[in-house]
mmCIF file of C-alpha atoms in Angstrom:
data_model
loop_
_atom_site.group_PDB
_atom_site.id
_atom_site.type_symbol
_atom_site.label_atom_id
_atom_site.label_comp_id
_atom_site.label_asym_id
_atom_site.label_seq_id
_atom_site.Cartn_x
_atom_site.Cartn_y
_atom_site.Cartn_z
ATOM 1 C CA MET A 1 18.713 15.481 -3.771
ATOM 2 C CA ARG A 2 17.644 11.890 -2.959
ATOM 3 C CA ARG A 3 20.296 10.202 -0.818
ATOM 4 C CA GLN A 4 20.466 6.443 -0.437
ATOM 5 C CA GLN A 5 19.885 5.023 3.014
ATOM 6 C CA LYS A 6 21.768 1.905 4.153
ATOM 7 C CA SER A 7 21.191 -0.990 6.483
ATOM 8 C CA ILE A 8 23.978 -2.807 8.342
ATOM 9 C CA LEU A 9 23.154 -6.098 10.085
ATOM 10 C CA ILE A 10 24.917 -6.147 13.473
ATOM 11 C CA THR A 11 26.019 -9.735 13.921
ATOM 12 C CA ASP A 12 29.579 -9.531 15.288
ATOM 13 C CA ARG A 13 32.401 -7.115 16.072
ATOM 14 C CA SER A 14 33.352 -6.671 12.404
ATOM 15 C CA SER A 15 29.863 -5.385 11.547
ATOM 16 C CA ILE A 16 30.330 -2.588 14.130
ATOM 17 C CA GLY A 17 33.359 -1.368 12.211
ATOM 18 C CA GLU A 18 31.435 -1.594 8.951
ATOM 19 C CA ALA A 19 28.636 0.498 10.391
ATOM 20 C CA ARG A 20 31.080 3.141 11.623
ATOM 21 C CA ARG A 21 32.832 3.377 8.225
ATOM 22 C CA THR A 22 29.504 3.636 6.359
ATOM 23 C CA ALA A 23 28.267 6.374 8.712
ATOM 24 C CA ASN A 24 31.518 8.298 8.348
ATOM 25 C CA LEU A 25 31.274 8.202 4.561
ATOM 26 C CA ALA A 26 27.653 9.417 4.667
ATOM 27 C CA ALA A 27 28.696 12.257 7.101
ATOM 28 C CA GLN A 28 31.489 13.315 4.737
ATOM 29 C CA GLU A 29 29.110 13.437 1.815
ATOM 30 C CA LEU A 30 26.799 15.647 3.879
ATOM 31 C CA GLY A 31 29.626 18.043 4.699
ATOM 32 C CA PHE A 32 30.044 17.378 8.393
ATOM 33 C CA ASP A 33 33.433 18.523 9.764
ATOM 34 C CA GLU A 34 35.953 16.147 11.327
ATOM 35 C CA GLU A 35 34.836 16.838 14.916
ATOM 36 C CA ARG A 36 31.196 15.973 14.164
ATOM 37 C CA ARG A 37 32.209 12.961 12.097
ATOM 38 C CA SER A 38 34.055 11.735 15.194
ATOM 39 C CA ASP A 39 30.893 12.258 17.289
ATOM 40 C CA ILE A 40 28.876 10.318 14.718
ATOM 41 C CA GLY A 41 31.423 7.497 14.745
ATOM 42 C CA ILE A 42 31.307 7.276 18.555
ATOM 43 C CA THR A 43 27.490 7.209 18.441
ATOM 44 C CA VAL A 44 27.343 4.433 15.845
ATOM 45 C CA THR A 45 29.873 2.420 17.772
ATOM 46 C CA GLU A 46 28.031 2.772 21.063
ATOM 47 C CA VAL A 47 24.623 1.942 19.522
ATOM 48 C CA ALA A 48 25.875 -1.042 17.555
ATOM 49 C CA THR A 49 27.827 -2.344 20.575
ATOM 50 C CA ASN A 50 24.681 -2.179 22.716
ATOM 51 C CA ILE A 51 22.794 -4.164 20.060
ATOM 52 C CA LEU A 52 25.447 -6.867 20.045
ATOM 53 C CA LEU A 53 25.930 -7.052 23.850
ATOM 54 C CA HIS A 54 22.336 -6.837 24.968
ATOM 55 C CA ALA A 55 20.413 -8.532 22.117
ATOM 56 C CA GLN A 56 23.114 -10.644 20.389
ATOM 57 C CA GLY A 57 22.372 -8.884 17.091
ATOM 58 C CA GLY A 58 20.103 -6.498 15.260
ATOM 59 C CA GLU A 59 20.196 -3.823 12.605
ATOM 60 C CA LEU A 60 21.563 -0.351 12.213
ATOM 61 C CA LEU A 61 20.196 2.142 9.680
ATOM 62 C CA ILE A 62 22.191 5.068 8.327
ATOM 63 C CA CYS A 63 19.778 7.644 6.812
ATOM 64 C CA PRO A 64 21.221 10.804 5.233
ATOM 65 C CA PHE A 65 18.950 13.674 4.128
ATOM 66 C CA THR A 66 19.255 16.961 2.206
ATOM 67 C CA LYS A 67 16.498 19.577 2.191
ATOM 68 C CA LYS A 68 17.199 23.071 0.980
ATOM 69 C CA GLU A 69 19.905 24.485 3.226
ATOM 70 C CA THR A 70 19.894 21.678 5.710
ATOM 71 C CA ASN A 71 21.674 18.301 5.805
ATOM 72 C CA TRP A 72 21.052 15.780 8.532
ATOM 73 C CA LEU A 73 21.914 12.219 9.361
ATOM 74 C CA ASP A 74 19.630 9.860 11.234
ATOM 75 C CA ILE A 75 21.101 6.830 12.973
ATOM 76 C CA LEU A 76 18.622 4.113 13.993
ATOM 77 C CA GLY A 77 19.768 1.096 15.965
ATOM 78 C CA MET A 78 17.143 -1.620 16.425
ATOM 79 C CA ASP A 79 16.889 -5.079 18.003
ATOM 80 C CA SER A 80 14.307 -7.575 19.147
ATOM 81 C CA GLY A 81 16.159 -8.444 22.355
ATOM 82 C CA PRO A 82 15.086 -8.303 26.042
ATOM 83 C CA GLY A 83 14.392 -4.573 26.019
ATOM 84 C CA ILE A 84 15.075 -2.053 28.779
ATOM 85 C CA SER A 85 12.943 -2.126 31.944
ATOM 86 C CA ASP A 86 14.146 1.214 33.384
ATOM 87 C CA ILE A 87 15.095 3.608 30.578
ATOM 88 C CA GLY A 88 15.752 6.525 32.890
ATOM 89 C CA ARG A 89 18.338 4.566 34.906
ATOM 90 C CA ALA A 90 19.886 3.139 31.717
ATOM 91 C CA MET A 91 20.621 6.668 30.514
ATOM 92 C CA GLU A 92 22.730 7.379 33.636
ATOM 93 C CA ASP A 93 26.476 7.282 33.233
ATOM 94 C CA GLY A 94 28.000 4.278 35.051
ATOM 95 C CA TYR A 95 24.895 2.060 34.842
ATOM 96 C CA SER A 96 25.428 -1.250 33.067
ATOM 97 C CA THR A 97 23.831 -4.688 33.118
ATOM 98 C CA VAL A 98 26.653 -6.435 31.203
ATOM 99 C CA GLY A 99 29.754 -5.289 33.103
ATOM 100 C CA THR A 100 30.813 -2.408 30.788
ATOM 101 C CA ALA A 101 31.634 1.185 31.863
ATOM 102 C CA GLY A 102 27.969 2.170 31.262
ATOM 103 C CA GLN A 103 28.777 5.233 29.191
ATOM 104 C CA GLY A 104 26.884 4.260 25.984
ATOM 105 C CA LEU A 105 23.403 5.689 26.200
ATOM 106 C CA GLY A 106 24.507 8.786 28.055
ATOM 107 C CA ALA A 107 27.166 9.486 25.493
ATOM 108 C CA VAL A 108 24.769 9.014 22.635
ATOM 109 C CA ASN A 109 22.311 11.470 24.120
ATOM 110 C CA ARG A 110 24.967 14.100 24.696
ATOM 111 C CA LEU A 111 26.635 13.828 21.277
ATOM 112 C CA SER A 112 23.473 13.891 19.186
ATOM 113 C CA ASP A 113 21.500 17.016 18.284
ATOM 114 C CA GLN A 114 18.347 15.054 18.877
ATOM 115 C CA SER A 115 17.854 11.542 20.222
ATOM 116 C CA SER A 116 15.226 9.238 21.650
ATOM 117 C CA LEU A 117 14.705 5.629 22.632
ATOM 118 C CA TYR A 118 11.723 3.303 22.642
ATOM 119 C CA SER A 119 11.848 -0.057 24.399
ATOM 120 C CA ILE A 120 9.352 -2.645 25.579
ATOM 121 C CA PRO A 121 10.636 -5.378 27.908
ATOM 122 C CA GLY A 122 10.676 -8.664 26.056
ATOM 123 C CA LYS A 123 10.214 -7.007 22.617
ATOM 124 C CA GLY A 124 13.358 -5.084 21.981
ATOM 125 C CA THR A 125 14.675 -1.524 21.626
ATOM 126 C CA VAL A 126 14.970 1.143 18.950
ATOM 127 C CA GLN A 127 17.471 3.975 19.459
ATOM 128 C CA TRP A 128 17.314 7.093 17.254
ATOM 129 C CA SER A 129 19.939 9.857 16.990
ATOM 130 C CA ARG A 130 19.967 12.871 14.611
ATOM 131 C CA PHE A 131 22.939 14.968 13.612
ATOM 132 C CA LEU A 132 22.216 18.324 11.946
ATOM 133 C CA ARG A 133 24.272 20.490 9.625
ATOM 134 C CA GLY A 134 22.464 23.740 9.122
ATOM 135 C CA THR A 135 19.125 24.856 10.517
ATOM 136 C CA VAL A 136 16.573 22.513 12.029
ATOM 137 C CA PRO A 137 14.501 20.913 9.288
ATOM 138 C CA GLU A 138 11.298 22.864 8.496
ATOM 139 C CA GLN A 139 9.232 19.652 8.592
ATOM 140 C CA VAL A 140 9.078 17.251 11.485
ATOM 141 C CA LEU A 141 9.367 14.003 9.555
ATOM 142 C CA GLY A 142 10.292 10.356 10.020
ATOM 143 C CA ILE A 143 11.451 8.547 6.928
ATOM 144 C CA VAL A 144 13.086 5.133 6.501
ATOM 145 C CA SER A 145 13.757 4.007 2.945
ATOM 146 C CA ILE A 146 15.958 0.884 2.633
ATOM 147 C CA PRO A 147 16.728 -1.177 -0.514
ATOM 148 C CA VAL A 148 16.228 -4.917 -0.418
ATOM 149 C CA HIS A 149 19.322 -6.844 0.682
ATOM 150 C CA GLY A 150 21.815 -7.126 -2.208
ATOM 151 C CA GLU A 151 20.764 -3.891 -3.982
ATOM 152 C CA THR A 152 22.532 -0.564 -3.714
ATOM 153 C CA GLN A 153 19.648 1.491 -5.116
ATOM 154 C CA CYS A 154 16.223 1.786 -3.564
ATOM 155 C CA GLY A 155 13.267 1.426 -5.984
ATOM 156 C CA ASP A 156 11.022 3.256 -3.491
ATOM 157 C CA GLY A 157 11.002 7.088 -3.236
ATOM 158 C CA PHE A 158 9.315 9.988 -1.573
ATOM 159 C CA PHE A 159 8.840 13.696 -1.913
ATOM 160 C CA THR A 160 7.637 16.280 0.560
ATOM 161 C CA GLU A 161 6.868 20.001 0.187
ATOM 162 C CA ALA A 162 5.764 21.986 3.246
ATOM 163 C CA GLY A 163 3.828 25.258 3.165
ATOM 164 C CA SER A 164 2.044 27.410 5.673
ATOM 165 C CA SER A 165 -1.385 26.793 4.080
ATOM 166 C CA GLN A 166 -0.742 23.600 2.054
ATOM 167 C CA SER A 167 1.695 20.695 2.207
ATOM 168 C CA LEU A 168 2.220 17.744 -0.121
ATOM 169 C CA TYR A 169 3.448 14.192 0.657
ATOM 170 C CA MET A 170 4.173 11.651 -2.020
ATOM 171 C CA MET A 171 5.420 8.057 -1.998
ATOM 172 C CA VAL A 172 6.306 5.929 -4.990
ATOM 173 C CA ASP A 173 7.297 2.271 -5.416
ATOM 174 C CA GLY A 174 8.949 1.412 -8.775
ATOM 175 C CA LEU A 175 8.008 -2.093 -10.020
ATOM 176 C CA GLY A 176 10.472 -4.675 -8.817
ATOM 177 C CA HIS A 177 13.711 -3.421 -7.345
ATOM 178 C CA GLY A 178 17.199 -2.357 -8.376
ATOM 179 C CA ALA A 179 18.218 0.237 -11.018
ATOM 180 C CA GLY A 180 15.049 -0.026 -13.089
ATOM 181 C CA ALA A 181 12.754 0.475 -10.134
ATOM 182 C CA ALA A 182 14.929 3.422 -8.909
ATOM 183 C CA GLU A 183 14.707 5.037 -12.393
ATOM 184 C CA ALA A 184 10.921 4.868 -12.267
ATOM 185 C CA ALA A 185 10.905 6.372 -8.741
ATOM 186 C CA GLU A 186 13.188 9.231 -9.781
ATOM 187 C CA GLU A 187 10.967 10.045 -12.781
ATOM 188 C CA ALA A 188 7.889 10.137 -10.531
ATOM 189 C CA ILE A 189 9.607 12.351 -7.976
ATOM 190 C CA ALA A 190 10.776 14.793 -10.671
ATOM 191 C CA THR A 191 7.262 14.990 -12.137
ATOM 192 C CA VAL A 192 5.577 15.617 -8.754
ATOM 193 C CA ARG A 193 8.163 18.207 -7.866
ATOM 194 C CA ARG A 194 7.531 20.029 -11.181
ATOM 195 C CA PHE A 195 3.730 20.037 -10.957
ATOM 196 C CA SER A 196 3.257 20.047 -7.147
ATOM 197 C CA ARG A 197 0.873 23.022 -7.203
ATOM 198 C CA GLU A 198 -1.564 21.457 -9.655
ATOM 199 C CA PRO A 199 -4.690 19.523 -8.553
ATOM 200 C CA VAL A 200 -4.001 16.037 -7.179
ATOM 201 C CA LEU A 201 -5.600 14.103 -10.095
ATOM 202 C CA ASP A 202 -3.720 16.243 -12.587
ATOM 203 C CA ILE A 203 -0.447 15.315 -10.850
ATOM 204 C CA ILE A 204 -1.417 11.628 -10.991
ATOM 205 C CA SER A 205 -2.207 11.896 -14.735
ATOM 206 C CA ARG A 206 1.057 13.711 -15.513
ATOM 207 C CA SER A 207 3.017 11.040 -13.549
ATOM 208 C CA HIS A 208 1.271 8.288 -15.513
ATOM 209 C CA ASP A 209 2.394 9.871 -18.828
ATOM 210 C CA ALA A 210 5.948 10.443 -17.531
ATOM 211 C CA LEU A 211 6.320 6.918 -16.318
ATOM 212 C CA LYS A 212 5.348 5.325 -19.658
ATOM 213 C CA LYS A 213 9.019 5.270 -20.579
ATOM 214 C CA THR A 214 9.903 3.332 -17.377
ATOM 215 C CA ARG A 215 8.800 -0.016 -15.983
ATOM 216 C CA GLY A 216 6.029 1.800 -14.043
ATOM 217 C CA ALA A 217 5.267 2.352 -10.419
ATOM 218 C CA ALA A 218 2.693 2.527 -7.624
ATOM 219 C CA MET A 219 2.267 6.043 -6.231
ATOM 220 C CA SER A 220 0.181 7.960 -3.683
ATOM 221 C CA LEU A 221 -0.255 11.623 -3.034
ATOM 222 C CA ALA A 222 -1.603 13.436 0.018
ATOM 223 C CA VAL A 223 -2.196 17.146 -0.081
ATOM 224 C CA VAL A 224 -2.985 18.798 3.250
ATOM 225 C CA ASP A 225 -5.038 21.952 3.492
ATOM 226 C CA HIS A 226 -3.858 23.342 6.924
ATOM 227 C CA ASP A 227 -6.494 26.067 7.112
ATOM 228 C CA ARG A 228 -9.453 23.764 6.411
ATOM 229 C CA LEU A 229 -7.894 20.748 8.168
ATOM 230 C CA VAL A 230 -8.586 18.454 5.184
ATOM 231 C CA VAL A 231 -6.407 15.921 3.380
ATOM 232 C CA THR A 232 -7.009 15.239 -0.331
ATOM 233 C CA TYR A 233 -5.642 11.785 -1.225
ATOM 234 C CA ALA A 234 -5.259 9.809 -4.418
ATOM 235 C CA GLY A 235 -3.299 6.615 -4.953
ATOM 236 C CA VAL A 236 -2.705 4.102 -7.729
ATOM 237 C CA GLY A 237 -1.245 0.746 -6.690
ATOM 238 C CA ASN A 238 -0.187 -0.761 -3.368
ATOM 239 C CA ILE A 239 1.087 2.176 -1.332
ATOM 240 C CA GLY A 240 -0.450 1.909 2.152
ATOM 241 C CA ALA A 241 -1.576 5.028 4.034
ATOM 242 C CA SER A 242 -3.547 5.992 7.140
ATOM 243 C CA LEU A 243 -4.416 8.941 9.334
ATOM 244 C CA ILE A 244 -3.568 8.522 13.013
ATOM 245 C CA THR A 245 -5.179 10.617 15.676
ATOM 246 C CA GLY A 246 -4.483 9.502 19.225
ATOM 247 C CA THR A 247 -5.254 5.827 19.376
ATOM 248 C CA ASN A 248 -7.527 5.937 16.281
ATOM 249 C CA SER A 249 -6.434 5.098 12.781
ATOM 250 C CA ARG A 250 -8.244 5.519 9.486
ATOM 251 C CA SER A 251 -6.953 3.834 6.315
ATOM 252 C CA LEU A 252 -6.821 5.829 3.033
ATOM 253 C CA VAL A 253 -8.195 4.471 -0.227
ATOM 254 C CA SER A 254 -5.981 3.700 -3.219
ATOM 255 C CA GLN A 255 -7.130 2.334 -6.600
ATOM 256 C CA ASN A 256 -5.731 -0.680 -8.454
ATOM 257 C CA GLY A 257 -3.360 -0.048 -11.283
ATOM 258 C CA THR A 258 0.242 0.850 -12.236
ATOM 259 C CA LEU A 259 1.244 4.366 -13.279
ATOM 260 C CA GLY A 260 2.904 4.215 -16.659
ATOM 261 C CA ALA A 261 1.028 1.090 -17.652
ATOM 262 C CA ILE A 262 -2.568 0.701 -16.334
ATOM 263 C CA MET A 263 -4.477 3.702 -15.041
ATOM 264 C CA PRO A 264 -7.856 3.367 -13.311
ATOM 265 C CA ARG A 265 -10.720 3.951 -15.797
ATOM 266 C CA VAL A 266 -12.033 6.696 -13.571
ATOM 267 C CA PRO A 267 -9.282 8.081 -11.317
ATOM 268 C CA GLN A 268 -10.608 9.216 -7.965
ATOM 269 C CA GLU A 269 -9.497 11.420 -5.114
ATOM 270 C CA TYR A 270 -10.789 11.294 -1.576
ATOM 271 C CA SER A 271 -11.095 13.956 1.116
ATOM 272 C CA TYR A 272 -10.620 13.279 4.822
ATOM 273 C CA PRO A 273 -11.017 15.663 7.751
ATOM 274 C CA ILE A 274 -8.123 15.802 10.197
ATOM 275 C CA GLU A 275 -7.382 17.229 13.657
ATOM 276 C CA ARG A 276 -4.498 19.277 14.940
ATOM 277 C CA THR A 277 -2.914 16.085 16.381
ATOM 278 C CA THR A 278 -3.230 13.970 13.222
ATOM 279 C CA THR A 279 -0.197 12.140 11.826
ATOM 280 C CA LEU A 280 0.023 10.840 8.249
ATOM 281 C CA LEU A 281 1.507 7.381 7.802
ATOM 282 C CA MET A 282 2.537 6.116 4.338
ATOM 283 C CA PHE A 283 4.413 2.892 3.484
ATOM 284 C CA SER A 284 5.377 0.844 0.469
ATOM 285 C CA ASP A 285 4.494 -2.837 0.112
ATOM 286 C CA GLY A 286 7.917 -3.685 1.499
ATOM 287 C CA LEU A 287 6.077 -3.410 4.791
ATOM 288 C CA GLY A 288 3.169 -5.609 5.806
ATOM 289 C CA THR A 289 -0.355 -4.519 5.178
ATOM 290 C CA LYS A 290 -1.135 -4.556 8.927
ATOM 291 C CA THR A 291 1.426 -1.875 9.665
ATOM 292 C CA SER A 292 0.068 0.330 12.464
ATOM 293 C CA LEU A 293 0.838 1.848 15.872
ATOM 294 C CA ALA A 294 -1.914 -0.068 17.726
ATOM 295 C CA ALA A 295 0.377 -2.395 19.653
ATOM 296 C CA TYR A 296 2.848 0.278 20.903
ATOM 297 C CA PRO A 297 1.868 2.188 24.077
ATOM 298 C CA GLY A 298 2.766 5.844 23.854
ATOM 299 C CA LEU A 299 4.635 5.524 20.567
ATOM 300 C CA GLN A 300 2.273 7.893 18.718
ATOM 301 C CA ASN A 301 3.511 10.757 20.883
ATOM 302 C CA ARG A 302 7.235 10.261 20.059
ATOM 303 C CA ASN A 303 9.358 11.796 17.286
ATOM 304 C CA PRO A 304 8.255 10.520 13.843
ATOM 305 C CA ALA A 305 11.839 9.373 13.057
ATOM 306 C CA LEU A 306 11.754 7.002 16.060
ATOM 307 C CA ILE A 307 8.283 5.780 15.099
ATOM 308 C CA ALA A 308 9.427 5.070 11.544
ATOM 309 C CA GLY A 309 12.294 2.926 12.933
ATOM 310 C CA VAL A 310 9.932 0.861 15.114
ATOM 311 C CA LEU A 311 7.530 0.203 12.235
ATOM 312 C CA TYR A 312 10.372 -0.744 9.875
ATOM 313 C CA ARG A 313 11.840 -3.136 12.441
ATOM 314 C CA ASP A 314 8.569 -4.895 13.050
ATOM 315 C CA PHE A 315 6.805 -4.852 9.658
ATOM 316 C CA ALA A 316 9.478 -4.875 6.940
ATOM 317 C CA ARG A 317 9.032 -7.986 4.839
ATOM 318 C CA LYS A 318 12.840 -8.104 3.964
ATOM 319 C CA ARG A 319 12.138 -9.362 0.405
ATOM 320 C CA ASP A 320 11.536 -5.958 -1.208
ATOM 321 C CA ASP A 321 12.549 -2.349 -0.840
ATOM 322 C CA ALA A 322 10.876 -0.885 2.274
ATOM 323 C CA THR A 323 9.830 2.712 2.904
ATOM 324 C CA VAL A 324 7.809 4.235 5.755
ATOM 325 C CA LEU A 325 7.002 7.966 6.175
ATOM 326 C CA LEU A 326 5.363 9.689 9.112
ATOM 327 C CA ALA A 327 4.468 13.341 9.176
ATOM 328 C CA PRO A 328 2.391 15.332 11.708
ATOM 329 C CA ILE A 329 0.022 17.153 9.411
ATOM 330 C CA GLY A 330 -2.392 18.929 11.733
ATOM 331 C CA GLY A 331 0.168 20.491 14.102
ATOM 332 C CA THR A 332 3.721 20.096 15.481
ATOM 333 C CA LEU A 333 4.674 16.876 17.229
ATOM 334 C CA GLN A 334 7.344 17.442 19.851
#
């Protein structure tokens, strides 16, 4: 089930309440009990309050997920404020630079099932918290998928399918935004899910046929052979993708066209060797073409959900739906 993620701009005290109510509704829909919904509400309040007090504003993302028997909720608070010079001390109870009780970051860390923070002095902070209902997700993923301001449906979409010997990652961007774009994305996701075990170019061809009844979409597929450490990739349209290994990054090749309307005359797939430490990055054109980790010391070693939040904060164009996906594909990223 594809669940809609939401963005709340944190501009004043009233937006903190809006963020808390939105998170509580998402938690209810995921089946969290009253006690955990209370923990989620406290976390959202603390994160949003920190954004307002320390950076005078920012953004909070509420990202619900369902995968098989597991539901989880990611909370991402982000700002471009002064940053945190001593993260270790900031996590201590009682420490505050603005005269509060100093319980915020410590409380967030205790209440969350998983959490992490990335901050660069002078460039801002991103705080990530995850609440789980069920078992730990089988895939270590980071996904942010936010509709353009004013729309309730996101015209971007994604699909992942993990296996011991082969895994598949797909991203789609329906033309335009709103309901029509979301319809195209849903059709592409359904098609890829149905034919996920077929060769990559066959999935592309089937998706093209299925999308003819919609406004069309850009789409990319990456199939990982874990035994051979090879990625097979094919894309049509402006989905960006790269393979990140340490400080090195390699862009993946997509062809011009629009599935459902204009297919490349000769569709092509490309094979890329990977290493055990390689991470796949995919992003829609709601993020800038220069999206990368190059300017962020140590970020490539952090949880993919936190990385996705940092990239969304710094590269989202804000005039279109924006989706970014990160997945360790050669091994497990702690």
